[in-house]
mmCIF file of C-alpha atoms in Angstrom:
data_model
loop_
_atom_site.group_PDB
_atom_site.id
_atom_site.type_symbol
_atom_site.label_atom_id
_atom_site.label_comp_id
_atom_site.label_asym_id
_atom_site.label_seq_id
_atom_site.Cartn_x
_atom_site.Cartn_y
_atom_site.Cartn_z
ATOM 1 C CA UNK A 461 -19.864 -39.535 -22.561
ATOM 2 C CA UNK A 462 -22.613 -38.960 -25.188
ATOM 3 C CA UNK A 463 -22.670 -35.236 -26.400
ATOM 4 C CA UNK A 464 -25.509 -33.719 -28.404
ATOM 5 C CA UNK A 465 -25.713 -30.553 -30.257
ATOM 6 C CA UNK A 466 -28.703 -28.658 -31.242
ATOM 7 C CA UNK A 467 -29.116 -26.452 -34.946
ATOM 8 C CA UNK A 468 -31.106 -22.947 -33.665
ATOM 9 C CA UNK A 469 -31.905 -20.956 -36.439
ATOM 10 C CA UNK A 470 -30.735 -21.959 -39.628
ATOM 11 C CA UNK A 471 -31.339 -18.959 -42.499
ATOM 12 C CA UNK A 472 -31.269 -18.967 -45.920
ATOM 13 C CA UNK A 473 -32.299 -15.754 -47.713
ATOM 14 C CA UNK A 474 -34.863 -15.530 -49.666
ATOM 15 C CA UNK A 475 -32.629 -14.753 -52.870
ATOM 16 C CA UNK A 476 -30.467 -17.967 -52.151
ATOM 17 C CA UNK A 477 -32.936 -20.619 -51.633
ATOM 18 C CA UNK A 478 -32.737 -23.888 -53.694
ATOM 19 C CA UNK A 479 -29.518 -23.592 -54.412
ATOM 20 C CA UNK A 480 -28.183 -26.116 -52.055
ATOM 21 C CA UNK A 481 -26.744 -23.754 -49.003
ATOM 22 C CA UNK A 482 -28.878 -24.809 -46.977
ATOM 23 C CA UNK A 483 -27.725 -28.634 -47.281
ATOM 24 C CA UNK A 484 -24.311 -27.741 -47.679
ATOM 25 C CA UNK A 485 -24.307 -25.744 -44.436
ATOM 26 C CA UNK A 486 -25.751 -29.060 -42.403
ATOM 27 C CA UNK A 487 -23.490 -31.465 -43.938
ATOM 28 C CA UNK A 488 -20.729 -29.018 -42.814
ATOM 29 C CA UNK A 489 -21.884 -28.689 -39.422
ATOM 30 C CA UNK A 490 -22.554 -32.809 -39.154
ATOM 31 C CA UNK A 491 -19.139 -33.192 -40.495
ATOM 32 C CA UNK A 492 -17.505 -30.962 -37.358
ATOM 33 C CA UNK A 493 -19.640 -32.270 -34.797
ATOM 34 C CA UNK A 494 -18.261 -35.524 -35.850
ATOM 35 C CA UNK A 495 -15.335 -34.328 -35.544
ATOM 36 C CA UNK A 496 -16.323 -33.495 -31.616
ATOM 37 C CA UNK A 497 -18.092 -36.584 -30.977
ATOM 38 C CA UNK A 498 -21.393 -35.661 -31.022
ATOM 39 C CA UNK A 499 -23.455 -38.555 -30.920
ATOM 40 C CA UNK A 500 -26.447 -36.755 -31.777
ATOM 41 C CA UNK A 501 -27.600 -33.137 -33.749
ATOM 42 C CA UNK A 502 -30.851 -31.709 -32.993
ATOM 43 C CA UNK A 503 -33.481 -29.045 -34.278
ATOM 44 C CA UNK A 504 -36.345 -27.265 -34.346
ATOM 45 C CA UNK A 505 -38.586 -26.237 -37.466
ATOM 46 C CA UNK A 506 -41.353 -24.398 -37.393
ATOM 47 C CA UNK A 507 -44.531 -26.243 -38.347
ATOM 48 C CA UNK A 508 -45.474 -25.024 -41.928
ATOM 49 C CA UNK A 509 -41.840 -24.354 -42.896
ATOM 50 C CA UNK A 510 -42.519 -27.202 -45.924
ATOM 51 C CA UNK A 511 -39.058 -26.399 -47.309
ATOM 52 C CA UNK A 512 -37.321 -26.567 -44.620
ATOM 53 C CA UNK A 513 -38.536 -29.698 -43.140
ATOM 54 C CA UNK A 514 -37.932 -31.720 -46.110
ATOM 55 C CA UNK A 515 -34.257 -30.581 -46.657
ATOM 56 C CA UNK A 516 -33.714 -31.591 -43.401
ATOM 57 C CA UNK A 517 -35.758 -34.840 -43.704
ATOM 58 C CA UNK A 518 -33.731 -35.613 -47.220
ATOM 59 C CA UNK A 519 -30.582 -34.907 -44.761
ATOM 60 C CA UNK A 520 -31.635 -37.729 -42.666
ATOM 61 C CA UNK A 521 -33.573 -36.209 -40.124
ATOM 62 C CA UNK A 522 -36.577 -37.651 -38.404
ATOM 63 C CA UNK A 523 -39.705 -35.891 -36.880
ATOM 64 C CA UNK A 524 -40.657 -36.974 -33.220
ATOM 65 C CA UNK A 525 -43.574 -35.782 -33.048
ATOM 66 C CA UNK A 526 -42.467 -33.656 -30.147
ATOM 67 C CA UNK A 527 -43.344 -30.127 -29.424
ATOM 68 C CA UNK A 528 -40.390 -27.482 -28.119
ATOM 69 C CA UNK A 529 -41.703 -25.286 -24.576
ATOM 70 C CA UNK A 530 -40.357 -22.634 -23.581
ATOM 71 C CA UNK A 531 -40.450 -20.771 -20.064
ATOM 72 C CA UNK A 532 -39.067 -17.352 -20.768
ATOM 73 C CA UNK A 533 -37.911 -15.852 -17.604
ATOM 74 C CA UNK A 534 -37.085 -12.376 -18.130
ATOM 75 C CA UNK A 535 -40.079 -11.236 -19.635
ATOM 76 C CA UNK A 536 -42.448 -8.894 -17.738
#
């Protein structure tokens, strides 16, 4: 059985950008879902986020040119 995971809202602050948490923090969490068997990791970036896109591109990541929807069902 193939498992996936999914990375929701990764945040560096402000004050501790470019100092390589960011990449440490996804290595660490690729390591342990690994360790799971996680075939796959998925994410979401919002479009504009330059920094963030190309750490996670440098990581290995690659854009799908997909969009994310959303039905939100609780909301009046």
């Amino acid at each position: 059985m193939a498992m996936d995971a999914f990375i929701d809202e990764l945040y560096v602050d402000a004050a501790y950008r470019r100092r390589g948490f960011g990449r440490h923090a996804v290595s660490f969490l690729e390591e342990k879902a690994r360790e799971m068997g996680v075939n796959a990791i998925h994410l979401e970036v919002d479009r504009g986020n330059d920094p963030a896109s190309e750490l996670y591109r440098r990581a290995g990541y690659e854009d799908h040119d997909r969009f994310l929807m959303t039905k939100w069902l609780n909301r009046e």
